[in-house]
């Protein structure tokens, strides 16, 4: 891997290579979101698996594309009154390992709670399906662990970043303040 050439030679000593970047991945995804009252009217209340609590979107300089999660996650935590220690799992989707490492380091996240089944490099980075892939992967793992709170985050390109908070409704004890 050390001999792989830089994917961005114009960046000087850039370390992003084909060996530590996500592959080109095709994918499609869909999710059904509705108000709880609508689910109840439709007889679907027993099918509710999670609650979307909040989303935040931020921007950084486009030349710093990929680090948006490092700024979006604090925003969504602020909106919800949560701290990183309140989060059971993080799904941070980044196409390049260096950007993922930057975000984890900047936020001081517990690596045992981040992308526990792999992120974009391991699972793929299908444009247009990444967000719901993160939600599906994260909620499935929360259920497996009987965890409560999931934070998903990704760069959106051109310097944008987004983060969202979801509460696992199948957990035995769901955070009361959410």
Short mmCIF file of N, CA and C in Angstrom, two decimals:
data_model
loop_
_atom_site.label_atom_id
_atom_site.label_comp_id
_atom_site.label_asym_id
_atom_site.label_seq_id
_atom_site.Cartn_x
_atom_site.Cartn_y
_atom_site.Cartn_z
N UNK A 1 0.82 -1.19 0.00
CA UNK A 1 0.00 0.00 0.00
C UNK A 1 0.86 1.26 0.00
N UNK A 2 2.02 1.19 0.62
CA UNK A 2 2.88 2.37 0.71
C UNK A 2 3.36 2.83 -0.66
N UNK A 3 3.37 1.93 -1.64
CA UNK A 3 3.85 2.29 -2.98
C UNK A 3 2.74 2.77 -3.90
N UNK A 4 1.49 2.72 -3.44
CA UNK A 4 0.38 3.19 -4.28
C UNK A 4 0.52 4.68 -4.52
N UNK A 5 0.28 5.10 -5.76
CA UNK A 5 0.46 6.52 -6.07
C UNK A 5 -0.75 7.32 -5.58
N UNK A 6 -0.51 8.57 -5.32
CA UNK A 6 -1.52 9.48 -4.81
C UNK A 6 -2.66 9.64 -5.80
N UNK A 7 -3.87 9.64 -5.28
CA UNK A 7 -5.04 9.89 -6.13
C UNK A 7 -5.13 11.37 -6.50
N UNK A 8 -4.45 12.22 -5.74
CA UNK A 8 -4.51 13.66 -5.95
C UNK A 8 -3.09 14.23 -5.97
N UNK A 9 -2.32 13.98 -7.02
CA UNK A 9 -0.93 14.43 -7.03
C UNK A 9 -0.78 15.95 -6.94
N UNK A 10 -1.79 16.70 -7.35
CA UNK A 10 -1.72 18.17 -7.26
C UNK A 10 -1.72 18.65 -5.82
N UNK A 11 -2.07 17.79 -4.87
CA UNK A 11 -2.13 18.17 -3.47
C UNK A 11 -0.79 17.99 -2.77
N UNK A 12 0.23 17.71 -3.50
CA UNK A 12 1.55 17.54 -2.89
C UNK A 12 1.68 16.20 -2.21
N UNK A 13 1.92 16.20 -0.93
CA UNK A 13 2.15 14.97 -0.17
C UNK A 13 0.84 14.28 0.26
N UNK A 14 -0.19 14.40 -0.53
CA UNK A 14 -1.47 13.77 -0.19
C UNK A 14 -1.31 12.26 -0.07
N UNK A 15 -2.00 11.68 0.87
CA UNK A 15 -1.87 10.24 1.12
C UNK A 15 -3.09 9.44 0.70
N UNK A 16 -4.05 10.05 0.03
CA UNK A 16 -5.20 9.30 -0.46
C UNK A 16 -4.81 8.55 -1.72
N UNK A 17 -4.97 7.24 -1.68
CA UNK A 17 -4.61 6.39 -2.82
C UNK A 17 -5.77 5.45 -3.10
N UNK A 18 -5.65 4.70 -4.16
CA UNK A 18 -6.65 3.68 -4.46
C UNK A 18 -6.72 2.60 -3.39
N UNK A 19 -5.68 2.47 -2.60
CA UNK A 19 -5.63 1.44 -1.56
C UNK A 19 -6.37 1.84 -0.29
N UNK A 20 -6.58 3.13 -0.06
CA UNK A 20 -7.28 3.55 1.17
C UNK A 20 -8.48 4.44 0.85
N UNK A 21 -9.10 4.18 -0.30
CA UNK A 21 -10.27 4.93 -0.74
C UNK A 21 -11.37 3.96 -1.12
N UNK A 22 -12.60 4.44 -1.10
CA UNK A 22 -13.71 3.55 -1.46
C UNK A 22 -13.72 3.28 -2.96
N UNK A 23 -14.26 2.15 -3.30
CA UNK A 23 -14.40 1.75 -4.69
C UNK A 23 -15.63 2.42 -5.30
N UNK A 24 -15.77 2.32 -6.60
CA UNK A 24 -16.98 2.79 -7.27
C UNK A 24 -18.05 1.73 -7.00
N UNK A 25 -19.17 2.16 -6.45
CA UNK A 25 -20.21 1.23 -6.03
C UNK A 25 -21.55 1.68 -6.58
N UNK A 26 -22.29 0.75 -7.15
CA UNK A 26 -23.67 1.02 -7.54
C UNK A 26 -24.56 0.65 -6.37
N UNK A 27 -25.66 1.34 -6.24
CA UNK A 27 -26.57 1.01 -5.16
C UNK A 27 -27.86 1.80 -5.27
N UNK A 28 -28.86 1.32 -4.61
CA UNK A 28 -30.13 2.01 -4.54
C UNK A 28 -30.71 1.73 -3.16
N UNK A 29 -31.51 2.63 -2.68
CA UNK A 29 -32.09 2.45 -1.36
C UNK A 29 -33.40 3.21 -1.27
N UNK A 30 -34.22 2.77 -0.36
CA UNK A 30 -35.49 3.45 -0.09
C UNK A 30 -35.81 3.31 1.39
N UNK A 31 -36.52 4.27 1.90
CA UNK A 31 -36.96 4.21 3.29
C UNK A 31 -38.35 4.80 3.37
N UNK A 32 -39.13 4.31 4.28
CA UNK A 32 -40.47 4.82 4.48
C UNK A 32 -40.49 5.60 5.79
N UNK A 33 -40.66 6.90 5.68
CA UNK A 33 -40.72 7.78 6.84
C UNK A 33 -42.12 8.36 6.94
N UNK A 34 -42.64 8.43 8.15
CA UNK A 34 -43.95 9.06 8.34
C UNK A 34 -44.09 9.47 9.80
N UNK A 35 -45.06 10.32 10.03
CA UNK A 35 -45.36 10.71 11.41
C UNK A 35 -45.88 9.49 12.17
N UNK A 36 -45.62 9.48 13.46
CA UNK A 36 -46.10 8.38 14.30
C UNK A 36 -47.63 8.28 14.22
N UNK A 37 -48.31 9.43 14.21
CA UNK A 37 -49.78 9.41 14.15
C UNK A 37 -50.28 8.76 12.86
N UNK A 38 -49.56 8.98 11.77
CA UNK A 38 -49.94 8.35 10.50
C UNK A 38 -49.71 6.85 10.56
N UNK A 39 -48.58 6.43 11.12
CA UNK A 39 -48.31 4.99 11.26
C UNK A 39 -49.39 4.33 12.11
N UNK A 40 -49.81 5.00 13.16
CA UNK A 40 -50.85 4.44 14.02
C UNK A 40 -52.17 4.33 13.28
N UNK A 41 -52.54 5.37 12.51
CA UNK A 41 -53.78 5.33 11.73
C UNK A 41 -53.77 4.21 10.70
N UNK A 42 -52.59 3.92 10.16
CA UNK A 42 -52.46 2.87 9.14
C UNK A 42 -52.23 1.49 9.74
N UNK A 43 -52.25 1.40 11.06
CA UNK A 43 -52.03 0.11 11.72
C UNK A 43 -50.59 -0.37 11.65
N UNK A 44 -49.66 0.57 11.54
CA UNK A 44 -48.24 0.21 11.41
C UNK A 44 -47.42 0.53 12.65
N UNK A 45 -48.08 0.87 13.75
CA UNK A 45 -47.35 1.29 14.95
C UNK A 45 -46.38 0.22 15.42
N UNK A 46 -46.72 -1.05 15.24
CA UNK A 46 -45.83 -2.13 15.68
C UNK A 46 -44.64 -2.33 14.75
N UNK A 47 -44.62 -1.63 13.62
CA UNK A 47 -43.52 -1.73 12.65
C UNK A 47 -42.48 -0.63 12.82
N UNK A 48 -42.74 0.32 13.71
CA UNK A 48 -41.81 1.44 13.90
C UNK A 48 -40.52 0.90 14.52
N UNK A 49 -39.40 1.17 13.85
CA UNK A 49 -38.12 0.69 14.38
C UNK A 49 -37.25 1.81 14.93
N UNK A 50 -37.51 3.04 14.48
CA UNK A 50 -36.66 4.14 14.93
C UNK A 50 -37.38 5.47 14.76
N UNK A 51 -36.86 6.44 15.45
CA UNK A 51 -37.36 7.81 15.33
C UNK A 51 -36.21 8.70 14.86
N UNK A 52 -36.47 9.48 13.81
CA UNK A 52 -35.50 10.48 13.37
C UNK A 52 -35.70 11.69 14.27
N UNK A 53 -34.63 12.12 14.92
CA UNK A 53 -34.73 13.21 15.89
C UNK A 53 -34.35 14.55 15.27
N UNK A 54 -33.22 14.60 14.58
CA UNK A 54 -32.75 15.87 14.01
C UNK A 54 -31.68 15.60 12.96
N UNK A 55 -31.54 16.58 12.07
CA UNK A 55 -30.48 16.58 11.06
C UNK A 55 -29.86 17.96 11.03
N UNK A 56 -28.56 18.01 10.84
CA UNK A 56 -27.85 19.28 10.65
C UNK A 56 -26.99 19.17 9.40
N UNK A 57 -26.93 20.27 8.66
CA UNK A 57 -26.10 20.34 7.46
C UNK A 57 -25.19 21.55 7.61
N UNK A 58 -23.91 21.38 7.30
CA UNK A 58 -22.94 22.46 7.41
C UNK A 58 -22.11 22.51 6.13
N UNK A 59 -21.31 23.56 6.03
CA UNK A 59 -20.39 23.67 4.90
C UNK A 59 -19.02 24.11 5.37
N UNK A 60 -18.01 23.58 4.72
CA UNK A 60 -16.63 24.02 4.92
C UNK A 60 -16.11 24.43 3.54
N UNK A 61 -14.92 24.98 3.49
CA UNK A 61 -14.38 25.37 2.19
C UNK A 61 -14.35 24.15 1.26
N UNK A 62 -14.80 24.31 0.01
CA UNK A 62 -14.83 23.18 -0.92
C UNK A 62 -13.50 22.45 -1.04
N UNK A 63 -12.38 23.16 -0.91
CA UNK A 63 -11.09 22.49 -1.04
C UNK A 63 -10.84 21.52 0.12
N UNK A 64 -11.66 21.62 1.17
CA UNK A 64 -11.55 20.70 2.31
C UNK A 64 -12.65 19.65 2.28
N UNK A 65 -13.17 19.37 1.08
CA UNK A 65 -14.21 18.38 0.91
C UNK A 65 -13.84 17.10 1.66
N UNK A 66 -14.80 16.55 2.39
CA UNK A 66 -14.58 15.29 3.08
C UNK A 66 -14.55 15.40 4.58
N UNK A 67 -14.37 16.60 5.10
CA UNK A 67 -14.29 16.75 6.56
C UNK A 67 -15.59 17.32 7.14
N UNK A 68 -16.61 17.43 6.33
CA UNK A 68 -17.89 17.96 6.79
C UNK A 68 -18.44 17.30 8.05
N UNK A 69 -18.30 15.96 8.20
CA UNK A 69 -18.80 15.33 9.42
C UNK A 69 -18.19 15.89 10.70
N UNK A 70 -16.95 16.34 10.65
CA UNK A 70 -16.29 16.89 11.84
C UNK A 70 -16.99 18.16 12.32
N UNK A 71 -17.76 18.80 11.45
CA UNK A 71 -18.48 20.02 11.80
C UNK A 71 -19.99 19.79 11.90
N UNK A 72 -20.51 18.83 11.14
CA UNK A 72 -21.94 18.54 11.18
C UNK A 72 -22.34 17.80 12.46
N UNK A 73 -21.49 16.89 12.92
CA UNK A 73 -21.82 16.12 14.13
C UNK A 73 -21.97 17.04 15.35
N UNK A 74 -21.04 17.96 15.62
CA UNK A 74 -21.26 18.85 16.77
C UNK A 74 -22.55 19.67 16.65
N UNK A 75 -22.91 20.07 15.43
CA UNK A 75 -24.15 20.85 15.24
C UNK A 75 -25.38 20.04 15.62
N UNK A 76 -25.44 18.78 15.15
CA UNK A 76 -26.63 17.98 15.46
C UNK A 76 -26.66 17.60 16.94
N UNK A 77 -25.49 17.41 17.54
CA UNK A 77 -25.46 17.13 18.97
C UNK A 77 -25.95 18.35 19.76
N UNK A 78 -25.54 19.53 19.34
CA UNK A 78 -26.00 20.76 19.99
C UNK A 78 -27.52 20.90 19.88
N UNK A 79 -28.05 20.63 18.69
CA UNK A 79 -29.50 20.75 18.48
C UNK A 79 -30.29 19.81 19.37
N UNK A 80 -29.72 18.65 19.67
CA UNK A 80 -30.44 17.64 20.45
C UNK A 80 -30.07 17.62 21.92
N UNK A 81 -29.09 18.43 22.30
CA UNK A 81 -28.66 18.45 23.69
C UNK A 81 -27.86 17.22 24.10
N UNK A 82 -27.29 16.54 23.12
CA UNK A 82 -26.50 15.33 23.39
C UNK A 82 -25.01 15.63 23.37
N UNK A 83 -24.24 14.70 23.93
CA UNK A 83 -22.78 14.74 23.86
C UNK A 83 -22.33 13.49 23.11
N UNK A 84 -21.09 13.48 22.65
CA UNK A 84 -20.61 12.30 21.94
C UNK A 84 -20.70 11.06 22.83
N UNK A 85 -20.56 11.22 24.12
CA UNK A 85 -20.63 10.07 25.03
C UNK A 85 -22.05 9.50 25.13
N UNK A 86 -23.07 10.26 24.71
CA UNK A 86 -24.45 9.76 24.73
C UNK A 86 -24.74 8.85 23.55
N UNK A 87 -23.92 8.91 22.53
CA UNK A 87 -24.17 8.17 21.29
C UNK A 87 -23.65 6.75 21.43
N UNK A 88 -24.51 5.77 21.09
CA UNK A 88 -24.09 4.37 21.16
C UNK A 88 -23.28 3.96 19.94
N UNK A 89 -23.66 4.45 18.76
CA UNK A 89 -22.94 4.12 17.53
C UNK A 89 -22.89 5.33 16.61
N UNK A 90 -21.78 5.45 15.91
CA UNK A 90 -21.60 6.46 14.87
C UNK A 90 -21.40 5.73 13.54
N UNK A 91 -22.05 6.21 12.50
CA UNK A 91 -21.78 5.77 11.14
C UNK A 91 -21.27 7.00 10.40
N UNK A 92 -19.97 7.03 10.12
CA UNK A 92 -19.37 8.16 9.41
C UNK A 92 -18.91 7.64 8.06
N UNK A 93 -19.55 8.09 7.01
CA UNK A 93 -19.24 7.58 5.68
C UNK A 93 -18.30 8.53 4.96
N UNK A 94 -17.12 8.08 4.69
CA UNK A 94 -16.15 8.87 3.94
C UNK A 94 -15.49 8.01 2.89
N UNK A 95 -15.26 8.61 1.74
CA UNK A 95 -14.65 7.89 0.64
C UNK A 95 -13.16 7.66 0.84
N UNK A 96 -12.54 8.47 1.69
CA UNK A 96 -11.09 8.39 1.88
C UNK A 96 -10.76 8.18 3.35
N UNK A 97 -9.89 7.23 3.63
CA UNK A 97 -9.53 6.90 5.01
C UNK A 97 -8.98 8.10 5.76
N UNK A 98 -8.20 8.93 5.08
CA UNK A 98 -7.59 10.08 5.76
C UNK A 98 -8.65 11.04 6.30
N UNK A 99 -9.73 11.21 5.57
CA UNK A 99 -10.79 12.11 6.01
C UNK A 99 -11.58 11.51 7.17
N UNK A 100 -11.78 10.22 7.13
CA UNK A 100 -12.43 9.52 8.24
C UNK A 100 -11.59 9.67 9.51
N UNK A 101 -10.29 9.43 9.40
CA UNK A 101 -9.38 9.55 10.55
C UNK A 101 -9.41 10.98 11.09
N UNK A 102 -9.40 11.96 10.19
CA UNK A 102 -9.45 13.36 10.61
C UNK A 102 -10.70 13.61 11.45
N UNK A 103 -11.84 13.17 10.96
CA UNK A 103 -13.11 13.41 11.66
C UNK A 103 -13.13 12.74 13.03
N UNK A 104 -12.70 11.49 13.09
CA UNK A 104 -12.69 10.76 14.37
C UNK A 104 -11.75 11.44 15.36
N UNK A 105 -10.56 11.83 14.88
CA UNK A 105 -9.59 12.49 15.76
C UNK A 105 -10.08 13.85 16.23
N UNK A 106 -10.61 14.66 15.31
CA UNK A 106 -11.07 16.01 15.66
C UNK A 106 -12.18 15.96 16.70
N UNK A 107 -13.06 14.96 16.59
CA UNK A 107 -14.20 14.85 17.51
C UNK A 107 -13.86 14.04 18.76
N UNK A 108 -12.71 13.39 18.77
CA UNK A 108 -12.32 12.59 19.93
C UNK A 108 -13.25 11.41 20.16
N UNK A 109 -13.68 10.77 19.09
CA UNK A 109 -14.64 9.67 19.20
C UNK A 109 -13.97 8.37 19.65
N UNK A 110 -14.73 7.58 20.36
CA UNK A 110 -14.30 6.24 20.76
C UNK A 110 -14.37 5.35 19.52
N UNK A 111 -13.24 4.90 19.03
CA UNK A 111 -13.17 4.13 17.79
C UNK A 111 -14.00 2.84 17.87
N UNK A 112 -14.26 2.35 19.07
CA UNK A 112 -15.07 1.14 19.24
C UNK A 112 -16.55 1.38 18.94
N UNK A 113 -16.92 2.66 18.77
CA UNK A 113 -18.32 3.00 18.49
C UNK A 113 -18.51 3.56 17.08
N UNK A 114 -17.46 3.56 16.26
CA UNK A 114 -17.54 4.19 14.94
C UNK A 114 -17.38 3.14 13.84
N UNK A 115 -18.35 3.11 12.93
CA UNK A 115 -18.30 2.20 11.78
C UNK A 115 -17.90 0.79 12.21
N UNK A 116 -18.62 0.25 13.16
CA UNK A 116 -18.22 -1.02 13.77
C UNK A 116 -18.26 -2.20 12.79
N UNK A 117 -19.00 -2.07 11.71
CA UNK A 117 -19.04 -3.12 10.68
C UNK A 117 -18.38 -2.67 9.38
N UNK A 118 -17.62 -1.59 9.44
CA UNK A 118 -16.97 -1.04 8.24
C UNK A 118 -17.73 0.16 7.73
N UNK A 119 -17.03 1.00 7.00
CA UNK A 119 -17.64 2.20 6.43
C UNK A 119 -17.61 2.13 4.91
N UNK A 120 -17.44 3.26 4.28
CA UNK A 120 -17.49 3.35 2.82
C UNK A 120 -16.42 2.51 2.14
N UNK A 121 -15.25 2.43 2.72
CA UNK A 121 -14.17 1.68 2.08
C UNK A 121 -14.48 0.19 2.11
N UNK A 122 -15.06 -0.30 3.19
CA UNK A 122 -15.39 -1.71 3.31
C UNK A 122 -16.72 -2.07 2.64
N UNK A 123 -17.73 -1.21 2.80
CA UNK A 123 -19.08 -1.54 2.36
C UNK A 123 -19.48 -0.88 1.05
N UNK A 124 -18.73 0.10 0.61
CA UNK A 124 -19.07 0.83 -0.60
C UNK A 124 -19.66 2.18 -0.29
N UNK A 125 -19.68 3.02 -1.30
CA UNK A 125 -20.12 4.40 -1.16
C UNK A 125 -21.04 4.73 -2.33
N UNK A 126 -22.21 4.07 -2.39
CA UNK A 126 -23.10 4.30 -3.52
C UNK A 126 -23.75 5.69 -3.45
N UNK A 127 -23.41 6.56 -4.38
CA UNK A 127 -23.97 7.91 -4.38
C UNK A 127 -25.49 7.82 -4.45
N UNK A 128 -26.15 8.59 -3.64
CA UNK A 128 -27.60 8.61 -3.61
C UNK A 128 -28.21 7.55 -2.70
N UNK A 129 -27.40 6.61 -2.23
CA UNK A 129 -27.91 5.56 -1.34
C UNK A 129 -27.13 5.50 -0.03
N UNK A 130 -26.10 6.31 0.08
CA UNK A 130 -25.22 6.24 1.25
C UNK A 130 -25.95 6.52 2.55
N UNK A 131 -26.78 7.55 2.59
CA UNK A 131 -27.45 7.92 3.84
C UNK A 131 -28.33 6.80 4.37
N UNK A 132 -29.16 6.24 3.53
CA UNK A 132 -30.05 5.18 4.01
C UNK A 132 -29.27 3.91 4.28
N UNK A 133 -28.16 3.70 3.57
CA UNK A 133 -27.29 2.55 3.89
C UNK A 133 -26.76 2.69 5.30
N UNK A 134 -26.34 3.91 5.65
CA UNK A 134 -25.85 4.16 7.00
C UNK A 134 -26.94 3.93 8.05
N UNK A 135 -28.12 4.43 7.78
CA UNK A 135 -29.23 4.29 8.73
C UNK A 135 -29.57 2.81 8.91
N UNK A 136 -29.69 2.08 7.80
CA UNK A 136 -30.02 0.65 7.89
C UNK A 136 -28.94 -0.13 8.62
N UNK A 137 -27.68 0.11 8.29
CA UNK A 137 -26.57 -0.57 8.94
C UNK A 137 -26.52 -0.22 10.43
N UNK A 138 -26.63 1.07 10.72
CA UNK A 138 -26.54 1.52 12.11
C UNK A 138 -27.69 1.03 12.97
N UNK A 139 -28.92 1.11 12.45
CA UNK A 139 -30.07 0.66 13.24
C UNK A 139 -30.03 -0.85 13.47
N UNK A 140 -29.60 -1.61 12.46
CA UNK A 140 -29.48 -3.06 12.64
C UNK A 140 -28.47 -3.38 13.74
N UNK A 141 -27.36 -2.67 13.75
CA UNK A 141 -26.35 -2.90 14.78
C UNK A 141 -26.84 -2.43 16.15
N UNK A 142 -27.58 -1.31 16.20
CA UNK A 142 -28.15 -0.87 17.48
C UNK A 142 -29.08 -1.95 18.05
N UNK A 143 -29.93 -2.52 17.18
CA UNK A 143 -30.84 -3.58 17.64
C UNK A 143 -30.06 -4.78 18.16
N UNK A 144 -29.00 -5.15 17.44
CA UNK A 144 -28.19 -6.29 17.85
C UNK A 144 -27.58 -6.07 19.24
N UNK A 145 -27.18 -4.83 19.51
CA UNK A 145 -26.53 -4.49 20.79
C UNK A 145 -27.50 -3.98 21.85
N UNK A 146 -28.77 -3.85 21.48
CA UNK A 146 -29.77 -3.20 22.32
C UNK A 146 -29.33 -1.78 22.67
N UNK A 147 -28.70 -1.11 21.70
CA UNK A 147 -28.30 0.27 21.86
C UNK A 147 -29.46 1.21 21.58
N UNK A 148 -29.27 2.48 21.89
CA UNK A 148 -30.37 3.43 21.81
C UNK A 148 -30.20 4.51 20.75
N UNK A 149 -29.00 5.12 20.67
CA UNK A 149 -28.86 6.33 19.86
C UNK A 149 -27.80 6.14 18.79
N UNK A 150 -28.18 6.47 17.55
CA UNK A 150 -27.31 6.38 16.38
C UNK A 150 -27.08 7.78 15.83
N UNK A 151 -25.84 8.08 15.50
CA UNK A 151 -25.50 9.31 14.78
C UNK A 151 -24.91 8.91 13.44
N UNK A 152 -25.53 9.35 12.36
CA UNK A 152 -24.98 9.12 11.02
C UNK A 152 -24.41 10.43 10.51
N UNK A 153 -23.37 10.34 9.70
CA UNK A 153 -22.79 11.56 9.13
C UNK A 153 -22.04 11.23 7.86
N UNK A 154 -22.00 12.21 6.97
CA UNK A 154 -21.30 12.02 5.71
C UNK A 154 -20.94 13.37 5.12
N UNK A 155 -19.94 13.36 4.26
CA UNK A 155 -19.70 14.55 3.46
C UNK A 155 -20.65 14.45 2.27
N UNK A 156 -21.07 15.57 1.77
CA UNK A 156 -22.01 15.58 0.66
C UNK A 156 -21.30 16.02 -0.61
N UNK A 157 -20.05 16.37 -0.50
CA UNK A 157 -19.29 16.86 -1.65
C UNK A 157 -19.28 18.37 -1.65
N UNK A 158 -18.32 18.95 -2.31
CA UNK A 158 -18.17 20.40 -2.43
C UNK A 158 -18.09 21.10 -1.08
N UNK A 159 -17.64 20.40 -0.04
CA UNK A 159 -17.48 21.01 1.26
C UNK A 159 -18.67 20.88 2.20
N UNK A 160 -19.73 20.23 1.77
CA UNK A 160 -20.90 20.07 2.62
C UNK A 160 -20.74 18.85 3.52
N UNK A 161 -21.42 18.87 4.65
CA UNK A 161 -21.46 17.73 5.56
C UNK A 161 -22.82 17.67 6.22
N UNK A 162 -23.28 16.47 6.52
CA UNK A 162 -24.57 16.30 7.18
C UNK A 162 -24.43 15.29 8.30
N UNK A 163 -25.26 15.44 9.32
CA UNK A 163 -25.30 14.49 10.42
C UNK A 163 -26.75 14.39 10.90
N UNK A 164 -27.12 13.21 11.36
CA UNK A 164 -28.48 12.98 11.85
C UNK A 164 -28.45 12.10 13.09
N UNK A 165 -29.47 12.26 13.90
CA UNK A 165 -29.64 11.45 15.11
C UNK A 165 -30.91 10.62 14.97
N UNK A 166 -30.78 9.33 15.28
CA UNK A 166 -31.90 8.40 15.27
C UNK A 166 -31.95 7.69 16.62
N UNK A 167 -33.16 7.41 17.09
CA UNK A 167 -33.34 6.66 18.33
C UNK A 167 -33.95 5.32 17.97
N UNK A 168 -33.33 4.26 18.44
CA UNK A 168 -33.81 2.90 18.24
C UNK A 168 -35.05 2.69 19.10
N UNK A 169 -36.18 2.49 18.48
CA UNK A 169 -37.43 2.32 19.22
C UNK A 169 -37.61 0.89 19.70
N UNK A 170 -36.73 -0.01 19.32
CA UNK A 170 -36.84 -1.39 19.79
C UNK A 170 -36.00 -1.65 21.03
N UNK A 171 -35.19 -0.66 21.44
CA UNK A 171 -34.35 -0.82 22.63
C UNK A 171 -35.22 -0.85 23.89
N UNK A 172 -34.76 -1.53 24.91
CA UNK A 172 -35.54 -1.64 26.14
C UNK A 172 -35.69 -0.30 26.84
N UNK A 173 -34.65 0.51 26.84
CA UNK A 173 -34.70 1.81 27.50
C UNK A 173 -34.24 2.87 26.52
N UNK A 174 -35.18 3.64 25.99
CA UNK A 174 -34.84 4.69 25.04
C UNK A 174 -34.61 5.99 25.80
N UNK A 175 -33.63 6.76 25.36
CA UNK A 175 -33.28 8.02 26.03
C UNK A 175 -34.52 8.90 26.17
N UNK A 176 -34.86 9.23 27.39
CA UNK A 176 -36.08 9.98 27.68
C UNK A 176 -36.09 11.36 27.05
N UNK A 177 -34.95 12.03 26.97
CA UNK A 177 -34.97 13.40 26.48
C UNK A 177 -35.14 13.50 24.97
N UNK A 178 -35.09 12.39 24.27
CA UNK A 178 -35.29 12.42 22.83
C UNK A 178 -36.66 11.88 22.50
#
